[in-house]
Amino acid sequence: MTASALRPYHAVFRARFQLLLQYRAAAIAGFGTQCWWGTIKVMIFSAFLAGPVASPMTLRETIDYIWLGQAFLMLLPWSADPELARMVRSGDIAYERLRPVDGYAYWYARAVARRTATPLLRAMPMVLLTGVVLPSLGYGRWGLGPPAGIAAVLLFIASMALVVALASAFSTLLDVLVVMTLSERGVNILVAPLAIVFSGSLIPLPLLPEWLQPFMQYQPFAGLLDSPLRIYSGHLGGWSAVGALGRQAVWTVLLVALGRAIMRRAMARLQTQGG
Amino acid sequence: MNAIRLYGRYVGVSLRSQMQYPASFLLTSAGAFAATGVDFLATWALFARFRQVAGWHFGEVALFYSVIGVSFALADGLTRGFDIFGDQFVRTGDFDRLLVRPRSTVLQLLGYELRATRIGRLAQALVVGVVAIRLTGITWHLAPWATLLFAVAGGTALFSGILVLQATLAFWTVESLEIANTLTYGGVEAAQYPLDLYARWFRNFLTFVVPLGCVSYFPVAAVLGKADRTGVPAQLLQLTPALGFVFLGVALWLWRYGVRHYTSTGS
Amino acid sequence: MSDSAIIVDRLTKTFRVAERRPGAWNALAGLVRRHYREVRAIDDISFRLAEGELLGFVGPNGAGKSTTIKILCGILEPTAGQCTVGGIVPWRERVRHVARIGAVFGQRTQLWWDLPVIESFALLRDIYRVPPERYRQTSDELIARLDLGRLLATPVRQLSLGQRMRCEIAASLLHEPRVLFLDEPTIGLDAVAKLAVRDFVKTLNREHGVTVILTTHDMHDIEALAERVIVIGKGVILADGSLASLRRGALAERRLRVHFAGEPPATIELPGAAVRQREARSIELAFDPRLTSAHRLIASVASEFEVEDIHLEEPPIEEVIARFYAQHEVDG
């Protein structure tokens, strides 16, 4: 594709990005919420880990996991694009077919904006507070520790980039499913609990029972949060980390393919129903 | 017609509206049941690995969870009008519609919708409660049950108060929802674990500012016959849920202030 | 004054509005600090309305119409000034006040969306504490007058806009208010529904003596209903009087359309009149009735040319109002 062919996608990304940046109160409130949740979790998990039973993760690794998990919470595909859902309800979605662009790529660009603008606003102050302010006040034990090393940093950055790609593929798949089922209700009810449990946002995946571990590592939600978080603290290193990146990439490709296939059918159905 | 009978009429109307979409009702209720169920399974998974937390066992934590879960489900079902207030009434200007009716705005918002789908969450919390009672072996005496009921009543009042505050905040900011979610969903999360697990400042917050501990931890500890390790005298433990009602009272007082702000600025 | 249903005395309302600037940098800066601007929605407005009057309230969007209505309904408190409706200061005694007024906001519904109309009526009866006997009488009359019989069992969401508006009006009158506020009651309605609404409002006002304040963008509503018009622009009253006086002030001209038997003449020279429009078989003349009379004009046209037909017209009311806005430099 040439630069001019990419222009509409770039434009929609920029427009959404700027729009999402404007929600000042949401950003402040969201930051407060996430601090609160993180604090509760740190206290609860410290209590669990202080018990006599050995833990597969150290307290340091667990706390890093919790704070980064809160910082990048908005990267999770919580729900379908609310604006798109509104268009489906009103029937305006039929006009989406009139755009002279690749429909999937267009929505994907919107999703990338959603999965970067909001998380960026939330993550930066969170990392600053837990990684810089808390340690300088002498509470470093309860804050975000430094990464496990140079290799961990590089792998973490790569993994975060893949998180954006994967989360956007997830989001777009949700959008497409909303168009397919003509309602956002079912999709949103199902996806939020799945995302929160299987990404590790609720409980760090390594702390779940041993017999669940093989399944947990190979399911797609792990690539949304669990993989980069463990890479950061060094819980996942070397070839295991590279393997996690590989799984993130494979799931991204699969979800994009699935999203495209369903979108073709959904749009064809819209056409026959006349919106 | 007095306020209570009018509320009854509102409830009837609301339930009839919701039953116009039975499939949606079933789907949402079942979804809420499943979502909170998964949430609780995760708690169970933690106990499966670690056996106990700060000396508390699974059954005991399940009882905290159940009391707070039932309270929240009830409050969330009753105060739907306040929950969606920012989005549906302030942003759209539909609050004007309520102001041109000769009834209190609180009554009209309570009557806006009795959210039947909360039955899903309520059922889940009750199931957890049954499990908890079997695991902890609470006896069928009047005293523990009266205390549990009082805790649930106080908890419902407390969560209703939080939702009223959320609506009040909507007069000033469009994004009041997330702040309140901290206290509602975040409160459910915090209050399902024993308070003595938390740092002192946080315990104080959950006792004196938003008294979530007073509607689950203290009364449930009394029921379980556990001496409180945070220093509250044993005779007081059962009475603490009263603070939930105090909180609701304060919230309603602030609500009136919010309405006055709205009518003077038209924001 | 007991015969004044509504007294508005030097009412002023100012709002504080947040300013939003374009661009990513300003969006980020806006997170930290926001700029506010004072906007005077209405500025020193005064008028009186007698019991049983029907007032048309006209003005471009943002002129201050709905701010005034909101204050009169008790929804909004003014920054300065006084007003009473039936002797009550609306925002001081909201509940007592709103029990005695009716309000229809054309763009929003007061009916319960998923329920049959009759259930909404019954609920409103309870909300307004209407005695059952009284309710039966009033609702029967409204149902008959607005022809709602067949709609009562239908859920509101299935009604057409016109049907819904009839139900809305009935709903706002179940408690027999003495003052009725109608905000854009004909917006989006088709011609038949508009006529039905106007007809009903007229009867309500003339026969039942209900005081009505009507805001609308549809000048035909005003033409059909209002004896008195207040034009508001940029928060101040620009004109207050009959439609005829407004017409005289803004666009006094009248028009004469002349249909010719054959080709219209290339030029017409008539004192006090000018050619406004020229078509294949007709010419439209505009004249100032203060300079020349229609009678004299018709006589001279008929004597000079072979005329088939002549119409005497006034400029359409929209044009009058548009001209009026232009004269006062407010945007229509």
CSV table of N, CA, C and O in Angstrom, one decimal, chain A residues 70-150:
chain,number,residue,atom,x,y,z
A,70,GLN,N,-2.8,-2.8,36.5
A,70,GLN,CA,-3.7,-1.7,36.7
A,70,GLN,C,-3.4,-0.6,35.6
A,70,GLN,O,-4.3,0.0,35.0
A,71,ALA,N,-2.1,-0.4,35.4
A,71,ALA,CA,-1.7,0.7,34.5
A,71,ALA,C,-2.2,0.4,33.1
A,71,ALA,O,-2.7,1.3,32.4
A,72,PHE,N,-2.2,-0.9,32.7
A,72,PHE,CA,-2.6,-1.2,31.3
A,72,PHE,C,-4.0,-1.8,31.2
A,72,PHE,O,-4.3,-2.5,30.2
A,73,LEU,N,-4.8,-1.6,32.3
A,73,LEU,CA,-6.1,-2.1,32.3
A,73,LEU,C,-6.9,-1.8,31.1
A,73,LEU,O,-7.7,-2.6,30.6
A,74,MET,N,-6.8,-0.5,30.6
A,74,MET,CA,-7.7,-0.1,29.5
A,74,MET,C,-7.3,-0.7,28.2
A,74,MET,O,-7.9,-0.5,27.2
A,75,LEU,N,-6.1,-1.4,28.2
A,75,LEU,CA,-5.8,-2.1,27.0
A,75,LEU,C,-6.7,-3.3,26.7
A,75,LEU,O,-6.8,-3.8,25.6
A,76,LEU,N,-7.3,-3.8,27.8
A,76,LEU,CA,-8.1,-5.0,27.6
A,76,LEU,C,-9.4,-4.7,26.8
A,76,LEU,O,-10.0,-3.6,26.9
A,77,PRO,N,-9.8,-5.6,25.9
A,77,PRO,CA,-11.0,-5.3,25.1
A,77,PRO,C,-12.2,-5.6,26.0
A,77,PRO,O,-12.8,-6.6,26.0
A,78,TRP,N,-12.6,-4.5,26.8
A,78,TRP,CA,-13.7,-4.7,27.7
A,78,TRP,C,-15.1,-4.8,27.0
A,78,TRP,O,-16.0,-5.4,27.5
A,79,SER,N,-15.2,-4.0,25.9
A,79,SER,CA,-16.5,-4.0,25.3
A,79,SER,C,-16.3,-3.6,23.9
A,79,SER,O,-15.3,-3.1,23.5
A,80,ALA,N,-17.4,-3.8,23.1
A,80,ALA,CA,-17.4,-3.3,21.7
A,80,ALA,C,-17.4,-1.8,21.7
A,80,ALA,O,-17.8,-1.2,22.7
A,81,ASP,N,-17.0,-1.2,20.6
A,81,ASP,CA,-17.0,0.3,20.5
A,81,ASP,C,-18.4,0.8,20.7
A,81,ASP,O,-19.3,0.5,20.0
A,82,PRO,N,-18.6,1.6,21.8
A,82,PRO,CA,-20.0,2.0,22.1
A,82,PRO,C,-20.6,2.8,20.9
A,82,PRO,O,-21.8,2.7,20.7
A,83,GLU,N,-19.8,3.6,20.2
A,83,GLU,CA,-20.4,4.4,19.1
A,83,GLU,C,-20.9,3.5,18.0
A,83,GLU,O,-21.9,3.7,17.4
A,84,LEU,N,-20.1,2.4,17.7
A,84,LEU,CA,-20.5,1.4,16.7
A,84,LEU,C,-21.8,0.7,17.1
A,84,LEU,O,-22.7,0.5,16.3
A,85,ALA,N,-21.9,0.4,18.4
A,85,ALA,CA,-23.1,-0.2,18.9
A,85,ALA,C,-24.3,0.7,18.7
A,85,ALA,O,-25.4,0.2,18.4
A,86,ARG,N,-24.1,2.0,18.9
A,86,ARG,CA,-25.2,2.9,18.7
A,86,ARG,C,-25.6,2.9,17.3
A,86,ARG,O,-26.8,3.0,16.9
A,87,MET,N,-24.6,2.8,16.4
A,87,MET,CA,-24.9,2.8,15.0
A,87,MET,C,-25.7,1.6,14.6
A,87,MET,O,-26.6,1.6,13.7
A,88,VAL,N,-25.3,0.5,15.2
A,88,VAL,CA,-26.1,-0.8,14.9
A,88,VAL,C,-27.5,-0.6,15.4
A,88,VAL,O,-28.4,-1.0,14.6
A,89,ARG,N,-27.7,0.0,16.6
A,89,ARG,CA,-29.1,0.1,17.1
A,89,ARG,C,-29.9,1.0,16.2
A,89,ARG,O,-31.1,0.8,15.9
A,90,SER,N,-29.3,2.1,15.7
A,90,SER,CA,-30.1,3.1,14.9
A,90,SER,C,-30.2,2.7,13.5
A,90,SER,O,-30.9,3.2,12.7
A,91,GLY,N,-29.4,1.7,13.1
A,91,GLY,CA,-29.4,1.3,11.7
A,91,GLY,C,-28.5,2.0,10.8
A,91,GLY,O,-28.3,1.7,9.6
A,92,ASP,N,-27.8,3.0,11.4
A,92,ASP,CA,-26.8,3.8,10.6
A,92,ASP,C,-25.6,3.0,10.1
A,92,ASP,O,-24.9,3.5,9.2
A,93,ILE,N,-25.5,1.8,10.7
A,93,ILE,CA,-24.4,1.0,10.3
A,93,ILE,C,-24.3,0.7,8.8
A,93,ILE,O,-23.3,0.5,8.2
A,94,ALA,N,-25.5,0.7,8.2
A,94,ALA,CA,-25.6,0.4,6.8
A,94,ALA,C,-24.8,1.4,6.0
A,94,ALA,O,-24.2,1.0,4.9
A,95,TYR,N,-24.7,2.6,6.5
A,95,TYR,CA,-23.9,3.6,5.7
A,95,TYR,C,-22.4,3.4,5.8
A,95,TYR,O,-21.7,3.9,5.0
A,96,GLU,N,-22.0,2.5,6.7
A,96,GLU,CA,-20.6,2.2,6.8
A,96,GLU,C,-20.1,1.6,5.5
A,96,GLU,O,-18.9,1.7,5.1
A,97,ARG,N,-21.0,0.9,4.8
A,97,ARG,CA,-20.6,0.2,3.6
A,97,ARG,C,-20.3,1.2,2.5
A,97,ARG,O,-19.7,0.9,1.5
A,98,LEU,N,-20.8,2.5,2.7
A,98,LEU,CA,-20.6,3.5,1.7
A,98,LEU,C,-19.2,4.0,1.6
A,98,LEU,O,-18.8,4.7,0.7
A,99,ARG,N,-18.4,3.8,2.7
A,99,ARG,CA,-17.1,4.3,2.8
A,99,ARG,C,-16.2,3.6,1.8
A,99,ARG,O,-16.2,2.4,1.7
A,100,PRO,N,-15.4,4.4,1.0
A,100,PRO,CA,-14.6,3.8,0.0
A,100,PRO,C,-13.3,3.2,0.6
A,100,PRO,O,-12.2,3.5,0.1
A,101,VAL,N,-13.4,2.5,1.7
A,101,VAL,CA,-12.1,2.0,2.3
A,101,VAL,C,-12.4,0.5,2.7
A,101,VAL,O,-13.5,0.0,2.7
A,102,ASP,N,-11.3,-0.1,3.1
A,102,ASP,CA,-11.4,-1.5,3.6
A,102,ASP,C,-12.0,-1.4,4.9
A,102,ASP,O,-11.5,-0.9,5.9
A,103,GLY,N,-13.3,-2.0,5.1
A,103,GLY,CA,-14.0,-1.8,6.3
A,103,GLY,C,-13.3,-2.3,7.5
A,103,GLY,O,-13.2,-1.7,8.5
A,104,TYR,N,-12.7,-3.5,7.4
A,104,TYR,CA,-12.0,-4.1,8.6
A,104,TYR,C,-10.8,-3.2,9.0
A,104,TYR,O,-10.7,-2.9,10.2
A,105,ALA,N,-10.0,-2.8,8.0
A,105,ALA,CA,-8.9,-1.9,8.4
A,105,ALA,C,-9.3,-0.6,9.0
A,105,ALA,O,-8.7,-0.1,10.0
A,106,TYR,N,-10.4,-0.1,8.5
A,106,TYR,CA,-11.0,1.2,9.1
A,106,TYR,C,-11.3,1.0,10.6
A,106,TYR,O,-11.0,1.8,11.4
A,107,TRP,N,-12.1,-0.1,10.8
A,107,TRP,CA,-12.5,-0.3,12.2
A,107,TRP,C,-11.3,-0.7,13.1
A,107,TRP,O,-11.2,-0.3,14.3
A,108,TYR,N,-10.3,-1.4,12.5
A,108,TYR,CA,-9.1,-1.7,13.2
A,108,TYR,C,-8.4,-0.5,13.6
A,108,TYR,O,-7.9,-0.4,14.8
A,109,ALA,N,-8.3,0.5,12.7
A,109,ALA,CA,-7.6,1.8,13.0
A,109,ALA,C,-8.3,2.5,14.2
A,109,ALA,O,-7.7,3.0,15.1
A,110,ARG,N,-9.7,2.5,14.2
A,110,ARG,CA,-10.4,3.0,15.3
A,110,ARG,C,-10.1,2.3,16.6
A,110,ARG,O,-9.9,2.9,17.6
A,111,ALA,N,-10.0,1.0,16.5
A,111,ALA,CA,-9.7,0.2,17.7
A,111,ALA,C,-8.4,0.5,18.2
A,111,ALA,O,-8.2,0.6,19.4
A,112,VAL,N,-7.4,0.7,17.3
A,112,VAL,CA,-6.0,1.0,17.8
A,112,VAL,C,-6.0,2.3,18.5
A,112,VAL,O,-5.4,2.4,19.6
A,113,ALA,N,-6.8,3.3,18.1
A,113,ALA,CA,-6.9,4.5,18.8
A,113,ALA,C,-7.5,4.3,20.2
A,113,ALA,O,-7.0,4.9,21.1
A,114,ARG,N,-8.5,3.5,20.2
A,114,ARG,CA,-9.2,3.3,21.5
A,114,ARG,C,-8.2,2.6,22.5
A,114,ARG,O,-8.2,2.8,23.7
A,115,ARG,N,-7.4,1.7,21.9
A,115,ARG,CA,-6.5,0.9,22.7
A,115,ARG,C,-5.2,1.5,23.0
A,115,ARG,O,-4.3,0.9,23.5
A,116,THR,N,-5.0,2.7,22.5
A,116,THR,CA,-3.7,3.4,22.8
A,116,THR,C,-4.0,4.8,23.6
A,116,THR,O,-3.3,5.0,24.6
A,117,ALA,N,-5.0,5.5,23.1
A,117,ALA,CA,-5.2,6.9,23.7
A,117,ALA,C,-5.5,6.7,25.2
A,117,ALA,O,-4.9,7.3,26.1
A,118,THR,N,-6.6,6.0,25.5
A,118,THR,CA,-7.0,5.9,26.9
A,118,THR,C,-6.0,5.2,27.8
A,118,THR,O,-5.6,5.7,28.8
A,119,PRO,N,-5.4,4.1,27.3
A,119,PRO,CA,-4.4,3.4,28.2
A,119,PRO,C,-3.2,4.3,28.4
A,119,PRO,O,-2.7,4.3,29.5
A,120,LEU,N,-2.8,5.1,27.4
A,120,LEU,CA,-1.7,6.0,27.6
A,120,LEU,C,-1.9,7.0,28.7
A,120,LEU,O,-1.1,7.2,29.5
A,121,LEU,N,-3.1,7.6,28.7
A,121,LEU,CA,-3.5,8.6,29.7
A,121,LEU,C,-3.5,7.9,31.1
A,121,LEU,O,-3.2,8.6,32.1
A,122,ARG,N,-3.9,6.7,31.1
A,122,ARG,CA,-4.0,6.0,32.4
A,122,ARG,C,-2.6,5.4,32.9
A,122,ARG,O,-2.3,5.4,34.1
A,123,ALA,N,-1.9,4.9,32.0
A,123,ALA,CA,-0.6,4.2,32.3
A,123,ALA,C,0.4,5.1,32.8
A,123,ALA,O,1.1,4.9,33.8
A,124,MET,N,0.6,6.3,32.1
A,124,MET,CA,1.7,7.2,32.5
A,124,MET,C,1.7,7.6,33.9
A,124,MET,O,2.7,7.4,34.7
A,125,PRO,N,0.6,8.2,34.4
A,125,PRO,CA,0.6,8.6,35.8
A,125,PRO,C,0.7,7.4,36.8
A,125,PRO,O,1.3,7.6,37.8
A,126,MET,N,0.2,6.3,36.4
A,126,MET,CA,0.2,5.1,37.3
A,126,MET,C,1.7,4.6,37.5
A,126,MET,O,2.1,4.4,38.6
A,127,VAL,N,2.4,4.6,36.3
A,127,VAL,CA,3.8,4.1,36.4
A,127,VAL,C,4.6,5.2,37.2
A,127,VAL,O,5.4,4.8,38.0
A,128,LEU,N,4.3,6.4,37.0
A,128,LEU,CA,5.0,7.5,37.7
A,128,LEU,C,4.8,7.4,39.2
A,128,LEU,O,5.7,7.5,40.0
A,129,LEU,N,3.5,7.2,39.5
A,129,LEU,CA,3.2,7.2,41.0
A,129,LEU,C,3.8,6.0,41.7
A,129,LEU,O,4.4,6.1,42.7
A,130,THR,N,3.6,4.8,41.1
A,130,THR,CA,4.0,3.6,41.7
A,130,THR,C,5.5,3.3,41.6
A,130,THR,O,6.1,2.6,42.4
A,131,GLY,N,6.1,3.7,40.4
A,131,GLY,CA,7.5,3.4,40.1
A,131,GLY,C,8.4,4.5,40.6
A,131,GLY,O,9.6,4.2,40.8
A,132,VAL,N,8.0,5.8,40.7
A,132,VAL,CA,8.9,6.9,41.1
A,132,VAL,C,8.5,7.5,42.5
A,132,VAL,O,9.3,7.6,43.4
A,133,VAL,N,7.2,7.9,42.6
A,133,VAL,CA,6.8,8.6,43.8
A,133,VAL,C,6.8,7.7,45.0
A,133,VAL,O,7.4,8.1,46.0
A,134,LEU,N,6.2,6.5,44.9
A,134,LEU,CA,6.2,5.6,46.1
A,134,LEU,C,7.6,5.3,46.6
A,134,LEU,O,7.9,5.4,47.7
A,135,PRO,N,8.5,4.9,45.7
A,135,PRO,CA,9.9,4.6,46.1
A,135,PRO,C,10.6,5.8,46.8
A,135,PRO,O,11.3,5.6,47.8
A,136,SER,N,10.4,7.0,46.2
A,136,SER,CA,11.1,8.1,46.7
A,136,SER,C,10.5,8.5,48.1
A,136,SER,O,11.1,9.3,48.8
A,137,LEU,N,9.3,8.1,48.4
A,137,LEU,CA,8.7,8.4,49.7
A,137,LEU,C,9.1,7.3,50.7
A,137,LEU,O,8.6,7.3,51.8
A,138,GLY,N,9.8,6.3,50.2
A,138,GLY,CA,10.2,5.2,51.1
A,138,GLY,C,9.3,4.0,51.1
A,138,GLY,O,9.4,3.1,51.9
A,139,TYR,N,8.3,4.0,50.2
A,139,TYR,CA,7.4,2.9,50.1
A,139,TYR,C,7.6,2.0,48.9
A,139,TYR,O,6.7,1.3,48.4
A,140,GLY,N,8.9,1.9,48.5
A,140,GLY,CA,9.3,1.2,47.3
A,140,GLY,C,8.8,-0.3,47.4
A,140,GLY,O,8.5,-0.9,46.4
A,141,ARG,N,8.8,-0.8,48.6
A,141,ARG,CA,8.4,-2.2,48.8
A,141,ARG,C,7.0,-2.5,48.2
A,141,ARG,O,6.7,-3.6,47.7
A,142,TRP,N,6.1,-1.5,48.3
A,142,TRP,CA,4.8,-1.6,47.9
A,142,TRP,C,4.5,-1.1,46.5
A,142,TRP,O,3.4,-1.1,45.9
A,143,GLY,N,5.6,-0.5,45.9
A,143,GLY,CA,5.4,0.1,44.5
A,143,GLY,C,5.9,-0.8,43.4
A,143,GLY,O,6.1,-2.0,43.6
A,144,LEU,N,6.0,-0.2,42.3
A,144,LEU,CA,6.5,-0.9,41.1
A,144,LEU,C,8.0,-0.9,41.1
A,144,LEU,O,8.6,0.1,41.2
A,145,GLY,N,8.6,-2.1,41.0
A,145,GLY,CA,10.0,-2.2,41.0
A,145,GLY,C,10.6,-2.0,39.6
A,145,GLY,O,9.9,-1.9,38.7
A,146,PRO,N,11.9,-1.8,39.5
A,146,PRO,CA,12.5,-1.7,38.2
A,146,PRO,C,12.4,-3.0,37.4
A,146,PRO,O,12.3,-4.1,38.0
A,147,PRO,N,12.6,-3.0,36.1
A,147,PRO,CA,12.5,-4.2,35.3
A,147,PRO,C,13.7,-5.1,35.6
A,147,PRO,O,14.7,-4.7,36.1
A,148,ALA,N,13.5,-6.4,35.2
A,148,ALA,CA,14.5,-7.4,35.5
A,148,ALA,C,15.8,-7.2,34.8
A,148,ALA,O,16.8,-7.9,35.2
A,149,GLY,N,15.9,-6.4,33.8
A,149,GLY,CA,17.2,-6.2,33.1
A,149,GLY,C,17.0,-5.7,31.7
A,149,GLY,O,15.8,-5.4,31.3
A,150,ILE,N,18.1,-5.4,31.0
A,150,ILE,CA,18.0,-4.8,29.7
A,150,ILE,C,17.2,-5.7,28.8
A,150,ILE,O,16.3,-5.3,28.0
